[in-house]
CSV table of C-alpha atoms in Angstrom, one decimal:
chain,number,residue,atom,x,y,z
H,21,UNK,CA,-15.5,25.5,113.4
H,22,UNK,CA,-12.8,22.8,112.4
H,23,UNK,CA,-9.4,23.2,110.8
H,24,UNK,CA,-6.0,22.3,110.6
H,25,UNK,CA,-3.1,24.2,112.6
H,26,UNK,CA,-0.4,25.5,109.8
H,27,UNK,CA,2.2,26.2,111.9
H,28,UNK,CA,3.1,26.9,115.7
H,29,UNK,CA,6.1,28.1,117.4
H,30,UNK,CA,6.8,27.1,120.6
H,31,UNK,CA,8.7,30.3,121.5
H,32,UNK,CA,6.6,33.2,120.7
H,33,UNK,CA,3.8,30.4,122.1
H,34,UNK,CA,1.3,31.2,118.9
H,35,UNK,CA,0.4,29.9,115.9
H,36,UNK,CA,-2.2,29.7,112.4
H,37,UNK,CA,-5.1,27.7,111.9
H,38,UNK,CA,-6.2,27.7,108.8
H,39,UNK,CA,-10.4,27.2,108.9
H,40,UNK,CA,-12.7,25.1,106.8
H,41,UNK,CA,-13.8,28.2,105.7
H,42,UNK,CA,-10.5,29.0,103.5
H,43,UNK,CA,-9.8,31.8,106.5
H,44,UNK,CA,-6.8,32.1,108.8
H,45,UNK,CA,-7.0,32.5,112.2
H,46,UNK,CA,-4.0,33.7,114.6
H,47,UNK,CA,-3.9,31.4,117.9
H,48,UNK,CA,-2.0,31.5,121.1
H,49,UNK,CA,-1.1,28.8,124.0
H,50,UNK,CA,-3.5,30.2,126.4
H,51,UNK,CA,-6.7,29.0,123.7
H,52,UNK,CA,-5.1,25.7,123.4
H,53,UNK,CA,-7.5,23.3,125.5
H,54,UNK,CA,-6.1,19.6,124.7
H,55,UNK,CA,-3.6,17.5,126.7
H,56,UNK,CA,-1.4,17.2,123.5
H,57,UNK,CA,1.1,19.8,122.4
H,58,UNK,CA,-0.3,22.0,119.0
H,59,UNK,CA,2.0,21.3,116.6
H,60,UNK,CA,1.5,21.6,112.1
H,61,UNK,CA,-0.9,19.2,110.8
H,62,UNK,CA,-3.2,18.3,113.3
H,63,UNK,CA,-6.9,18.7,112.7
H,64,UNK,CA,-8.7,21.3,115.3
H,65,UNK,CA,-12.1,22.6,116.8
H,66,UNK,CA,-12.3,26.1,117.5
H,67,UNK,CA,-14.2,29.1,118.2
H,68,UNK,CA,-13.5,32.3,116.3
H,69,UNK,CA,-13.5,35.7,118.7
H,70,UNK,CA,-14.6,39.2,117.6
H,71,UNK,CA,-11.5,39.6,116.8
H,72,UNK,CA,-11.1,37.2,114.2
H,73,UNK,CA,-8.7,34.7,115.8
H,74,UNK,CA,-9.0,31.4,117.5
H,75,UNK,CA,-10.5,30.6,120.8
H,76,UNK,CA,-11.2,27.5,122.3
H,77,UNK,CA,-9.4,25.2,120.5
H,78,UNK,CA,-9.7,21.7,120.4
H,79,UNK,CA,-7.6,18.6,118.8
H,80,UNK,CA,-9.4,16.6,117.2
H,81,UNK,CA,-9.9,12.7,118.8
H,82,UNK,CA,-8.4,11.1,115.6
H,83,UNK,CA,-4.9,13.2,115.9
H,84,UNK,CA,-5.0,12.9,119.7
H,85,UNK,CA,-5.0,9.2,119.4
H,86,UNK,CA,-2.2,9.1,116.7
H,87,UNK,CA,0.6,11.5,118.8
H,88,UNK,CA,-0.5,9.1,121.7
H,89,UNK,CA,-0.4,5.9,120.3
H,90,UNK,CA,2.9,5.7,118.9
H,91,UNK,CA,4.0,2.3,117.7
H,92,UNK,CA,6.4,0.3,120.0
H,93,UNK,CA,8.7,0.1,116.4
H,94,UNK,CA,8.7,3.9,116.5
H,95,UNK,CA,9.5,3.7,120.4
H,96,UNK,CA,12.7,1.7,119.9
H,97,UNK,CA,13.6,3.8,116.8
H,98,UNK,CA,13.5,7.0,118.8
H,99,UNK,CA,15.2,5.3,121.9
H,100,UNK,CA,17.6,4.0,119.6
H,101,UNK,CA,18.6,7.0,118.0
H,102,UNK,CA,18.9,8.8,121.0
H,103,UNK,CA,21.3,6.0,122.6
H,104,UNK,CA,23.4,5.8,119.3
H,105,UNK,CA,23.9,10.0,119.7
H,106,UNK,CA,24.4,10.0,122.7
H,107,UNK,CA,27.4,7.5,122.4
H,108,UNK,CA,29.4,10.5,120.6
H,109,UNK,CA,28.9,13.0,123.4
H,110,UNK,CA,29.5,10.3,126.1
H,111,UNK,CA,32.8,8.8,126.0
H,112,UNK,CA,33.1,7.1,129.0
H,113,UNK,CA,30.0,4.8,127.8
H,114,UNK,CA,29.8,5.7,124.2
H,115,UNK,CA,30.7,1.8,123.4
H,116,UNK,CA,27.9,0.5,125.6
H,117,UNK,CA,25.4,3.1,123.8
H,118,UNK,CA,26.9,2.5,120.4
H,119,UNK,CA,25.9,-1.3,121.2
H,120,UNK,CA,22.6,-0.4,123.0
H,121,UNK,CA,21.6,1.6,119.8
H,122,UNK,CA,22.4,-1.3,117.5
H,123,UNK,CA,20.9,-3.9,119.1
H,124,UNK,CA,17.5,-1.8,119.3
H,125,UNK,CA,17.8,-0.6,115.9
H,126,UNK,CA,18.1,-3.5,114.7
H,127,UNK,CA,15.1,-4.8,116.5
H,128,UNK,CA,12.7,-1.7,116.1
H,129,UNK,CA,14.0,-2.6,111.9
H,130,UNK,CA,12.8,-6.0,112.3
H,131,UNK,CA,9.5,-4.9,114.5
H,132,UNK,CA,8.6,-2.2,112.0
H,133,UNK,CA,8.7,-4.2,108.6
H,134,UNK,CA,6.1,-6.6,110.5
H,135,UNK,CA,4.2,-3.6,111.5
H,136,UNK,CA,4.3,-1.8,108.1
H,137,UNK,CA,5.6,1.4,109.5
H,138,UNK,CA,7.9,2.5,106.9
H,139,UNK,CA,9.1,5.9,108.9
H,140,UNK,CA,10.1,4.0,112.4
H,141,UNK,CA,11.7,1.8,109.8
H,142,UNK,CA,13.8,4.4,108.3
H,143,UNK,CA,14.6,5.9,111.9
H,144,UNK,CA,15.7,2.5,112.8
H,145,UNK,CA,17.8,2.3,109.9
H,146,UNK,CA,19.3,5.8,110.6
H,147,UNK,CA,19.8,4.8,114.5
H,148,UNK,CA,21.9,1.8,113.2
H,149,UNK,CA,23.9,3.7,110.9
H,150,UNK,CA,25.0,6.5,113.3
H,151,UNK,CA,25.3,3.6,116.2
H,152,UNK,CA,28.1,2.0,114.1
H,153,UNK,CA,30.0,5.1,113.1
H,154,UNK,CA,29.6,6.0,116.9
H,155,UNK,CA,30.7,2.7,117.9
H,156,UNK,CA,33.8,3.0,115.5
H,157,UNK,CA,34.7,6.6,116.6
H,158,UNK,CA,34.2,5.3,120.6
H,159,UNK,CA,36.5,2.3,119.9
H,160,UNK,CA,39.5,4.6,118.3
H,161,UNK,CA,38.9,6.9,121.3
H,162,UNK,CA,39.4,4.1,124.2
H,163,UNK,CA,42.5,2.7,121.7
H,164,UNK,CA,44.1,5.9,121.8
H,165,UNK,CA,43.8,6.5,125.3
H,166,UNK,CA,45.6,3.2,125.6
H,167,UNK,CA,48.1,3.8,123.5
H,168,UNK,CA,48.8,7.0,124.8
H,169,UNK,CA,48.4,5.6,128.0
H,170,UNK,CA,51.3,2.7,128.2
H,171,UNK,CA,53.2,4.9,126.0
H,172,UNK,CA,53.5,7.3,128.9
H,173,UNK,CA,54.3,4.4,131.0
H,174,UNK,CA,56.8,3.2,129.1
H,175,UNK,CA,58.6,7.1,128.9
H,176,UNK,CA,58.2,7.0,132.7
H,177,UNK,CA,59.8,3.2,133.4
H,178,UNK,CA,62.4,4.1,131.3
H,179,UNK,CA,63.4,7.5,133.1
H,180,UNK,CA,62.7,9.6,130.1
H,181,UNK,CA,60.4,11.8,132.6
């Protein structure tokens, strides 16, 4: 039988598949037969048990190709992203990420209005956004350790410690 998973949560490690047949069938990671992780939206082959729920289950070679085939745009978008959040909860780099995740924002922008993929274009755009407000927040970070730096240095030349 085919259908489409509704919904799968990685912790209990179960999910729905709603049937062709307008019928839901309960699912659990042991049935799941494909290389790709089950996740909402992707079409399926199954077998239904006595029991009424899923066995066997298959995605289908149209989804299979789409979660594997992931445009390069959408690549850089994500790498991007990642860089540009990382920047915050890195200080010692965060100004080489912050740069990192604009420059490859920028180009995954460019590389995804030629490709027509308007959601690794919006990714891009959100990689370069949070890349300059981490890039901002990175550079007050180092200018205050500076600050706070010589201005210990000066207090210590000066015999005030």
């Amino acid at each position: 039988m085919n259908g489409r998973i509704l919904e799968f949560t990685i912790q209990q490690s179960s999910g729905t598949i709603s049937g062709d047949d307008g019928q839901r069938y309960a699912f659990s990671a042991t049935d799941w037969k494909s290389d790709v992780s089950p996740k909402a939206g992707i079409t399926v082959d199954f077998v239904t048990a006595e029991d009424g729920s899923a066995r066997e289950i298959y995605a289908s070679p149209d989804d299979t190709a789409d979660i594997k085939n992931m445009s390069g745009s959408m690549k850089k978008s994500i790498i991007a992203i990642v860089c540009a959040v990382l920047a915050f909860f890195i200080p010692v780099v965060g100004i080489v990420l912050s740069i990192v995740g604009l420059v490859l924002g920028r180009q995954a922008r460019i590389a995804s209005k030629a490709d027509g993929d308007e959601n690794a274009a919006l990714i891009a755009l959100i990689a370069i956004i949070v890349a300059a407000i981490s890039l901002i927040f990175a550079a007050i970070g180092l200018l205050s350790l500076l600050f706070i730096g010589s201005g210990l240095a000066i207090l210590g030349s000066g015999g005030m410690l």
